[in-house]
Amino acid sequence: MACLIAAPCSGSGKTLLSLALSALLRRSRGSVQVFKVGPDYLDPQLLGRVSGRPCRNLDRLLCGQEWLQRAFHWWGSQADHCLVEGVMGLFDGRGASAEGSSAEVASLLGLPVVLVVEASRQAGSLAALVRGFRDHQPGLELAGVVLNGVSTERHRALLSEALASIAMPLLGALPRHPDLSLPSRHLGLLPPDELQDFQARSEEWAALAERHLDLERLLPLLAPPPPLKVAEGSARDPIRWCLERSAQTPADLECNERGGELPIAIASDAAFHFRYPEATELLTALGVTALPWQPLADQPLPQGCRGVILPGGYPELHAAELAASHRSQCDLRRAAAAGLPIYAECGGLLLLGQMLEDPLGEAHAMAGLLPFSARRGSLQLGYRQATPLGDGLVTRRGEVLAGHEFHRWELSDTAMDGSERLWQLEGWGWAPRLEGWTTPTIHASWLHLHWAGCPEICRRLRNAVAQATPFPEAALTAGDAALAVPPLSAGA
């Protein structure tokens, strides 16, 4: 069966090894399905581009154990090869525990672990490090080690001898080379659309695997899993299973069969691209048609759309262009005034505020639908438990949801202006706090949700879209002057 590629810590080379194997397999040995542990958006974009298939996140804390099993076996069994890239260090999970860690996922799925070690400054100490990871959790199988940052043949021989002393297989040794580095910024690796000569890079990754990995030992660890055996009457497709699990009435089940009836605009450009593939698949299964919308290109909202989704991304890096996109911002305000449902997460939230500072500290006017301004602040990172304070667009009082927060921005409130706080967030090492905004037609929060873990969110959004009036196509006229600028000044 497939293996899980892990490491002692972030920055060791997990993604490089996963990209190299995926590129090689796709080039010469058929299809490959890649998975990523945890709530990452950027690594999956790279892995999906190289493999030619959507990379699927495996996150028990966000989606639950049964989804984990169903997703892995369903999509993994449809390819010729399969691999899972871990997250952070092998045993790093929520807080100081291994909850949600790569080790937990490997145990739940019965996967052997390939440990990637950045060994550029090590020799004999490698044996102690690997022995510790091998023995830390009884029952977890360490299939072998791939070394990264090996400078010379002599260095490789030293490291190989160290691993042989503890009977640990050496599965490959990647060289130190600046061309193999993966560029990054404050939230992670650069997405594939921002990497120059991506195809050439893919060929280099494939050649790297061919030259420096022990493929005779590694390829048997990339076999696909078998299809999952499920109870009679239960859906095999995890998307269908998700929606059946969240259905409350026969009418809910009926709407699963519809398609292409309810258009919704999804911001999709360099500023907004943090979303899981399952989000679109769940919407499609509910009869919602996703229409790409590019605010950065100052596109009007698609004619006839009945709602808007603003996913996360990097709006702060494009704040000036977004501020200059008058037609897009005006249409967003017109949609809000018309009562179309608007769902915004993290970077999408920033577009709804009064003002956004770019990394140089310059302020730019945003859509002005919510009463805050945003500027760079301290890192907010981790899993959160969210308890809604009341009934909102897609949330209900008394529910408890699991999400993930990851940003470096802080908000200064200006006024409530008819909106209310969405929910209380709690997380390991963080004091509980009120967060987000909600109105009958707006859901806006820092919190990223994986809808596979809370499909009722998707269903409620679909129902709100079904009740909305289609957005009309209209040019910006003098009569729209009140909507052409934010209701509060950019400096508020």
Coordinates of C-alpha atoms in Angstrom, one line a residue:
M1 CA 0.0 0.0 0.0
A2 CA 1.0 3.7 -0.2
C3 CA 3.4 5.3 2.2
L4 CA 3.4 8.5 4.2
I5 CA 6.4 10.9 3.6
A6 CA 7.3 12.5 6.9
A7 CA 10.2 14.4 8.5
P8 CA 11.6 15.4 11.9
C9 CA 10.5 19.0 11.2
S10 CA 9.3 21.4 8.6
G11 CA 11.8 22.4 5.9
S12 CA 13.4 19.0 5.7
G13 CA 12.4 18.2 2.1
K14 CA 9.0 16.4 2.3
T15 CA 7.5 18.4 -0.5
L16 CA 10.6 18.1 -2.7
L17 CA 10.5 14.3 -2.4
S18 CA 6.8 14.2 -3.0
L19 CA 7.1 16.4 -6.1
A20 CA 10.0 14.4 -7.4
L21 CA 8.2 11.1 -7.1
S22 CA 4.9 12.5 -8.5
A23 CA 6.7 14.0 -11.5
L24 CA 8.5 10.8 -12.2
L25 CA 5.5 8.6 -11.8
R26 CA 3.3 10.8 -14.0
R27 CA 6.0 11.0 -16.7
S28 CA 6.8 7.3 -17.1
R29 CA 4.7 5.0 -14.9
G30 CA 1.0 6.1 -15.0
S31 CA -1.3 8.1 -12.8
V32 CA -0.5 9.1 -9.2
Q33 CA -2.9 10.3 -6.5
V34 CA -1.3 12.5 -3.8
F35 CA -2.7 13.4 -0.4
K36 CA -1.5 16.1 2.1
V37 CA -1.9 15.8 5.8
G38 CA -3.4 18.8 7.6
P39 CA -5.0 22.1 6.5
D40 CA -2.5 23.2 3.9
Y41 CA -3.5 25.0 0.7
L42 CA -0.2 25.7 -1.0
D43 CA 1.6 22.3 -1.0
P44 CA -1.5 20.7 -2.5
Q45 CA -1.6 23.2 -5.4
L46 CA 2.0 22.2 -6.3
L47 CA 1.3 18.5 -5.8
G48 CA -1.9 18.7 -7.8
R49 CA -0.3 20.5 -10.7
V50 CA 2.6 18.0 -10.9
S51 CA 0.4 14.9 -10.5
G52 CA -2.4 16.1 -12.8
R53 CA -5.0 15.2 -10.2
P54 CA -6.5 17.3 -7.3
C55 CA -4.4 16.7 -4.2
R56 CA -6.7 15.8 -1.3
N57 CA -6.2 16.9 2.3
L58 CA -6.4 14.3 5.0
D59 CA -7.3 16.1 8.3
R60 CA -8.9 14.1 11.1
L61 CA -9.4 17.2 13.3
L62 CA -11.4 19.0 10.6
C63 CA -13.1 16.2 8.8
G64 CA -13.2 13.2 11.2
Q65 CA -11.8 9.7 11.0
E66 CA -14.5 8.2 8.8
W67 CA -14.0 10.9 6.1
L68 CA -10.2 10.2 6.4
Q69 CA -10.7 6.5 5.6
R70 CA -13.3 7.1 2.8
A71 CA -11.3 9.9 1.1
F72 CA -8.1 8.0 1.1
H73 CA -9.4 4.7 -0.2
W74 CA -11.9 6.3 -2.7
W75 CA -9.5 8.6 -4.5
G76 CA -6.3 6.6 -3.8
S77 CA -7.7 3.4 -5.4
Q78 CA -8.5 5.3 -8.7
A79 CA -4.8 5.8 -9.6
D80 CA -1.9 3.5 -10.4
H81 CA 0.2 4.9 -7.5
C82 CA -0.5 6.8 -4.3
L83 CA 1.5 8.7 -1.7
V84 CA 0.7 10.9 1.3
E85 CA 2.8 13.9 2.2
G86 CA 2.9 14.6 6.0
V87 CA 2.7 17.9 7.8
M88 CA 5.4 19.6 10.0
G89 CA 7.3 17.0 12.1
L90 CA 6.1 13.4 12.2
F91 CA 4.6 13.7 15.7
D92 CA 3.5 17.4 15.5
G93 CA -0.2 17.7 16.1
R94 CA -2.6 19.9 18.0
G95 CA -0.7 21.6 20.8
A96 CA 1.9 19.4 22.2
S97 CA 0.0 16.2 21.4
A98 CA 0.1 14.0 18.3
E99 CA -3.6 14.6 17.5
G100 CA -3.9 15.3 13.8
S101 CA -0.3 14.6 13.2
S102 CA 1.3 12.7 10.4
A103 CA 2.0 9.8 12.8
E104 CA -1.7 9.6 13.7
V105 CA -2.8 9.6 10.0
A106 CA -0.2 6.9 9.2
S107 CA -1.5 4.8 12.1
L108 CA -5.2 5.2 11.2
L109 CA -4.6 4.3 7.6
G110 CA -2.0 1.6 8.3
L111 CA 0.7 3.3 6.2
P112 CA 4.5 2.8 6.5
V113 CA 6.5 6.0 6.9
V114 CA 9.4 7.2 4.8
L115 CA 11.4 9.7 6.9
V116 CA 13.1 12.6 5.0
V117 CA 16.0 14.0 7.0
E118 CA 17.9 17.2 6.2
A119 CA 21.4 15.9 6.8
S120 CA 23.6 18.6 5.5
R121 CA 25.2 19.2 8.9
Q122 CA 25.1 15.6 10.3
A123 CA 27.2 12.4 10.2
G124 CA 27.0 9.8 12.9
S125 CA 24.4 11.7 14.9
L126 CA 21.9 10.7 12.1
A127 CA 21.6 7.3 13.7
A128 CA 20.5 8.7 17.1
L129 CA 18.0 10.9 15.4
V130 CA 16.4 8.2 13.2
R131 CA 16.4 5.7 16.1
G132 CA 14.4 8.1 18.2
F133 CA 11.8 8.6 15.5
R134 CA 11.7 4.9 14.8
D135 CA 11.1 3.9 18.5
H136 CA 9.0 6.8 19.7
Q137 CA 5.6 5.3 18.9
P138 CA 5.4 1.5 19.0
G139 CA 3.6 0.0 16.1
L140 CA 4.4 2.8 13.7
E141 CA 6.5 1.3 10.8
L142 CA 9.5 3.3 9.6
A143 CA 10.2 1.8 6.1
G144 CA 13.3 3.8 5.4
V145 CA 15.1 7.1 5.2
V146 CA 15.6 9.6 2.3
L147 CA 18.4 12.0 3.0
N148 CA 18.3 15.6 1.8
G149 CA 21.2 18.1 1.5
V150 CA 23.9 15.5 0.9
S151 CA 27.0 17.4 -0.4
T152 CA 29.5 14.7 -1.5
E153 CA 29.9 11.0 -2.0
R154 CA 32.0 10.9 1.1
H155 CA 29.2 12.5 3.1
R156 CA 26.7 10.0 1.6
A157 CA 29.0 7.1 2.7
L158 CA 29.2 8.5 6.2
L159 CA 25.4 8.8 6.5
S160 CA 24.8 5.4 4.9
E161 CA 27.1 3.8 7.5
A162 CA 25.3 5.5 10.3
L163 CA 21.9 4.2 9.1
A164 CA 23.3 0.7 8.6
S165 CA 24.4 0.7 12.3
I166 CA 20.7 0.7 13.3
A167 CA 19.6 -1.5 10.3
M168 CA 17.6 1.3 8.7
P169 CA 17.3 1.2 4.9
L170 CA 18.6 4.2 2.9
L171 CA 16.0 4.9 0.2
G172 CA 17.8 7.8 -1.5
A173 CA 20.1 10.8 -1.0
L174 CA 19.1 14.1 -2.6
P175 CA 22.0 16.5 -3.3
R176 CA 22.4 20.1 -2.2
H177 CA 21.6 22.4 -5.1
P178 CA 20.2 25.9 -5.2
D179 CA 18.0 25.1 -8.2
L180 CA 16.1 22.5 -6.1
S181 CA 15.0 25.1 -3.5
L182 CA 11.3 25.8 -3.3
P183 CA 10.5 29.6 -3.0
S184 CA 8.2 30.6 -0.2
R185 CA 6.6 33.6 1.5
H186 CA 5.0 34.3 4.9
L187 CA 2.2 31.7 4.6
G188 CA 4.2 28.9 2.8
L189 CA 5.5 27.9 -0.6
L190 CA 4.7 29.9 -3.7
P191 CA 1.7 28.6 -5.7
P192 CA 2.5 27.0 -9.1
D193 CA 1.2 29.9 -11.1
E194 CA 3.9 32.1 -9.6
L195 CA 6.8 29.7 -10.3
Q196 CA 8.7 30.4 -13.5
D197 CA 9.2 27.5 -15.9
F198 CA 7.0 25.2 -13.9
Q199 CA 7.2 22.4 -16.6
A200 CA 10.9 22.6 -16.6
R201 CA 11.0 22.4 -12.9
S202 CA 8.7 19.3 -13.1
E203 CA 11.2 17.6 -15.4
E204 CA 14.1 18.5 -13.1
W205 CA 12.2 16.9 -10.2
A206 CA 11.6 13.7 -12.2
A207 CA 15.2 13.5 -13.1
L208 CA 16.2 14.1 -9.5
A209 CA 14.1 11.0 -8.5
E210 CA 15.5 8.9 -11.2
R211 CA 19.1 9.7 -10.4
H212 CA 19.1 9.8 -6.6
L213 CA 16.4 7.6 -5.2
D214 CA 16.3 3.8 -4.8
L215 CA 13.3 3.2 -6.9
E216 CA 13.4 -0.5 -6.6
R217 CA 12.6 -0.1 -2.9
L218 CA 10.5 3.0 -3.1
L219 CA 8.0 2.1 -5.9
P220 CA 6.5 -0.9 -4.0
L221 CA 5.7 1.7 -1.2
L222 CA 3.6 3.7 -3.7
A223 CA 1.0 1.0 -4.5
P224 CA -2.6 2.3 -4.4
P225 CA -5.0 1.2 -1.6
P226 CA -7.9 -1.1 -2.3
P227 CA -11.4 0.3 -2.5
L228 CA -13.0 0.6 0.9
K229 CA -15.6 -1.9 1.9
V230 CA -18.7 -0.1 3.1
A231 CA -22.0 -1.2 4.6
E232 CA -24.7 -2.1 2.2
G233 CA -26.7 1.0 1.2
S234 CA -23.9 3.4 2.2
A235 CA -22.4 5.6 -0.5
R236 CA -18.8 4.8 -1.6
D237 CA -18.2 8.2 -3.1
P238 CA -17.2 10.4 -0.1
I239 CA -18.9 13.4 -1.5
R240 CA -22.2 11.6 -1.8
W241 CA -21.7 10.1 1.7
C242 CA -21.1 13.5 3.1
L243 CA -24.3 14.9 1.7
E244 CA -26.3 11.9 2.8
R245 CA -24.9 12.3 6.3
S246 CA -26.0 16.0 6.5
A247 CA -29.5 15.5 4.9
Q248 CA -32.4 16.3 7.2
T249 CA -35.4 15.7 4.9
P250 CA -36.2 13.7 1.7
A251 CA -36.0 17.1 -0.1
D252 CA -32.4 17.4 0.9
L253 CA -31.6 14.0 -0.7
E254 CA -33.5 15.0 -3.9
C255 CA -31.4 18.2 -4.4
N256 CA -28.3 16.0 -4.4
E257 CA -29.3 14.7 -7.8
R258 CA -29.7 18.1 -9.4
G259 CA -27.0 19.8 -11.5
G260 CA -26.3 23.1 -13.1
E261 CA -29.3 25.0 -11.7
L262 CA -27.9 27.5 -9.2
P263 CA -24.9 29.6 -10.2
I264 CA -22.6 31.1 -7.6
A265 CA -19.5 33.3 -8.2
I266 CA -16.2 32.1 -6.6
A267 CA -13.3 34.6 -6.5
S268 CA -10.5 32.8 -8.3
D269 CA -7.3 34.6 -9.1
A270 CA -3.9 35.3 -7.6
A271 CA -5.5 37.1 -4.6
F272 CA -8.1 34.4 -3.8
H273 CA -7.2 30.7 -4.3
F274 CA -7.2 29.0 -0.9
R275 CA -9.9 26.4 -1.2
Y276 CA -10.3 22.6 -1.0
P277 CA -11.5 20.8 -4.2
E278 CA -14.2 19.1 -2.1
A279 CA -15.9 22.5 -1.6
T280 CA -16.7 22.9 -5.3
E281 CA -17.5 19.2 -5.6
L282 CA -20.0 19.4 -2.8
L283 CA -21.7 22.5 -4.3
T284 CA -21.9 20.8 -7.7
A285 CA -23.5 17.7 -6.1
L286 CA -26.1 20.0 -4.6
G287 CA -27.0 21.5 -8.0
V288 CA -24.8 24.7 -7.6
T289 CA -22.7 25.8 -10.6
A290 CA -19.4 27.4 -9.6
L291 CA -18.6 30.4 -11.8
P292 CA -15.0 31.7 -11.6
W293 CA -14.8 35.5 -10.9
Q294 CA -11.6 37.5 -11.0
P295 CA -11.8 40.7 -8.9
L296 CA -8.1 41.4 -9.7
A297 CA -9.0 41.7 -13.4
D298 CA -11.9 44.1 -12.4
Q299 CA -14.4 41.6 -13.8
P300 CA -18.1 42.2 -13.2
L301 CA -19.9 39.6 -11.2
P302 CA -21.2 36.8 -13.5
Q303 CA -24.7 37.6 -14.8
G304 CA -27.3 35.5 -13.0
C305 CA -25.2 34.5 -10.1
R306 CA -27.1 34.0 -6.8
G307 CA -24.3 34.3 -4.3
V308 CA -20.6 35.0 -3.9
I309 CA -17.8 33.0 -2.3
L310 CA -14.6 34.8 -1.3
P311 CA -11.9 32.2 -0.4
G312 CA -8.6 32.9 1.3
G313 CA -5.4 33.9 -0.5
Y314 CA -3.1 36.9 -0.7
P315 CA -5.2 40.0 -1.1
E316 CA -2.7 42.0 0.9
L317 CA -0.1 41.5 -1.9
H318 CA -2.6 42.8 -4.4
A319 CA -4.3 45.5 -2.3
A320 CA -3.6 48.3 -4.8
E321 CA -5.0 46.4 -7.7
L322 CA -8.1 45.4 -5.7
A323 CA -8.7 49.0 -4.7
A324 CA -8.5 50.0 -8.4
S325 CA -11.0 47.3 -9.4
H326 CA -14.0 49.7 -9.2
R327 CA -16.4 47.6 -11.2
S328 CA -15.7 44.4 -9.2
Q329 CA -16.0 46.2 -5.9
C330 CA -19.2 48.0 -7.0
D331 CA -20.8 44.8 -8.1
L332 CA -19.9 43.2 -4.7
R333 CA -21.6 46.1 -2.9
R334 CA -24.6 45.8 -5.3
A335 CA -24.8 42.1 -4.6
A336 CA -24.8 42.7 -0.9
A337 CA -27.5 45.4 -1.2
A338 CA -29.6 43.0 -3.2
G339 CA -29.4 40.4 -0.4
L340 CA -27.2 37.8 -2.3
P341 CA -25.5 35.5 0.2
I342 CA -21.7 36.2 0.6
Y343 CA -19.4 33.7 2.2
A344 CA -15.9 34.9 3.0
E345 CA -12.9 33.1 4.7
C346 CA -9.6 34.7 5.8
G347 CA -8.3 36.6 2.8
G348 CA -11.9 36.9 1.5
L349 CA -12.8 38.6 4.8
L350 CA -10.2 41.3 4.1
L351 CA -11.9 42.3 0.9
L352 CA -15.1 43.1 2.8
G353 CA -13.5 45.6 5.2
Q354 CA -13.0 49.3 4.9
M355 CA -9.3 49.4 4.4
L356 CA -6.4 47.0 3.9
E357 CA -2.7 47.9 4.4
D358 CA -0.3 46.3 2.0
P359 CA 3.1 44.9 3.3
L360 CA 4.6 48.4 2.9
G361 CA 2.0 49.9 5.2
E362 CA 0.1 51.8 2.5
A363 CA -3.7 51.8 3.0
H364 CA -6.1 50.8 0.2
A365 CA -9.9 51.0 0.1
M366 CA -11.8 47.7 0.1
A367 CA -15.5 47.0 -0.5
G368 CA -16.6 48.6 2.8
L369 CA -19.3 46.0 3.7
L370 CA -17.9 45.3 7.2
P371 CA -16.8 47.7 9.9
F372 CA -13.1 47.1 10.2
S373 CA -9.7 48.1 8.8
A374 CA -6.8 45.6 8.5
R375 CA -3.1 45.8 9.0
R376 CA -0.2 43.4 9.4
G377 CA -0.1 41.9 13.0
S378 CA 1.2 38.9 14.8
L379 CA 0.9 35.3 13.6
Q380 CA -2.4 33.6 14.4
L381 CA -2.0 29.9 13.7
G382 CA -3.8 26.7 14.9
Y383 CA -6.9 24.7 15.1
R384 CA -10.0 26.4 16.6
Q385 CA -13.2 25.3 18.0
A386 CA -16.0 27.7 16.9
T387 CA -19.3 28.1 18.8
P388 CA -21.8 30.3 17.0
L389 CA -23.4 33.0 19.1
G390 CA -26.7 32.9 17.1
D391 CA -28.3 31.8 13.8
G392 CA -26.5 33.2 10.8
L393 CA -26.2 32.7 7.1
V394 CA -24.7 29.2 7.4
T395 CA -24.3 28.6 11.2
R396 CA -26.7 27.9 14.0
R397 CA -26.6 28.6 17.7
G398 CA -25.5 25.6 19.7
E399 CA -23.4 24.0 17.1
V400 CA -19.7 23.4 17.6
L401 CA -17.4 23.5 14.5
A402 CA -13.8 22.7 13.9
G403 CA -11.7 25.1 11.8
H404 CA -8.2 26.3 11.2
E405 CA -6.7 29.8 11.5
F406 CA -3.5 31.0 9.7
H407 CA -2.8 34.6 9.0
R408 CA -0.7 37.6 10.1
W409 CA -3.2 40.4 10.1
E410 CA -5.2 42.2 12.8
L411 CA -8.5 44.1 12.5
S412 CA -9.5 47.4 14.1
D413 CA -13.2 47.7 14.5
T414 CA -14.9 51.0 13.5
A415 CA -18.6 50.3 14.1
M416 CA -21.0 47.4 14.1
D417 CA -23.3 48.9 11.4
G418 CA -26.0 46.2 11.8
S419 CA -23.6 43.2 11.8
E420 CA -23.0 41.0 14.7
R421 CA -20.1 38.8 16.0
L422 CA -20.2 35.4 14.4
W423 CA -18.9 33.0 17.1
Q424 CA -16.5 32.4 19.9
L425 CA -13.2 30.8 19.0
E426 CA -11.1 28.6 21.3
G427 CA -7.8 27.0 20.6
W428 CA -4.8 25.4 22.4
G429 CA -2.7 28.2 24.0
W430 CA -5.2 30.9 23.0
A431 CA -7.7 32.7 25.2
P432 CA -11.3 32.4 24.0
R433 CA -12.3 35.4 21.9
L434 CA -15.2 36.6 19.8
E435 CA -14.5 36.6 16.0
G436 CA -16.1 37.1 12.6
W437 CA -19.2 38.9 11.4
T438 CA -22.6 37.6 10.5
T439 CA -25.8 39.1 9.0
P440 CA -28.7 37.2 7.5
T441 CA -26.8 37.3 4.2
I442 CA -23.0 37.5 5.1
H443 CA -20.7 35.0 6.7
A444 CA -17.2 36.4 7.2
S445 CA -14.4 35.0 9.4
W446 CA -10.7 34.3 9.7
L447 CA -11.6 30.6 10.1
H448 CA -11.0 28.2 7.3
L449 CA -13.6 25.3 7.3
H450 CA -13.3 22.1 5.4
W451 CA -16.9 21.5 4.3
A452 CA -16.4 17.7 4.3
G453 CA -16.3 18.0 8.1
C454 CA -19.4 20.3 8.2
P455 CA -21.4 19.6 5.0
E456 CA -24.4 21.3 6.6
I457 CA -22.6 24.6 6.0
C458 CA -22.5 23.8 2.2
R459 CA -26.2 22.8 2.3
R460 CA -27.3 25.9 4.0
L461 CA -25.4 28.1 1.6
R462 CA -27.0 26.2 -1.3
N463 CA -30.5 26.8 0.2
A464 CA -29.7 30.6 0.6
V465 CA -28.5 30.7 -3.0
A466 CA -31.7 29.0 -4.1
Q467 CA -33.8 31.8 -2.4
A468 CA -31.7 34.7 -3.8
T469 CA -32.6 36.8 -6.8
P470 CA -30.2 36.4 -9.7
F471 CA -27.7 39.2 -10.0
P472 CA -28.4 41.5 -12.9
E473 CA -25.8 42.6 -15.4
A474 CA -25.5 46.4 -15.3
A475 CA -22.9 48.9 -16.1
L476 CA -21.7 51.4 -13.5
T477 CA -23.9 54.5 -13.8
A478 CA -24.4 57.7 -12.0
G479 CA -27.3 56.1 -10.1
D480 CA -24.8 53.6 -8.6
A481 CA -22.6 56.4 -7.2
A482 CA -23.5 55.6 -3.6
L483 CA -22.3 52.0 -4.1
A484 CA -19.2 53.0 -6.0
V485 CA -17.3 54.0 -2.9
P486 CA -17.1 52.3 0.5
P487 CA -19.7 53.5 3.0
L488 CA -16.9 54.5 5.4
S489 CA -13.6 56.2 4.5
A490 CA -10.5 54.2 3.9
G491 CA -8.8 55.7 6.9
A492 CA -11.7 54.9 9.4

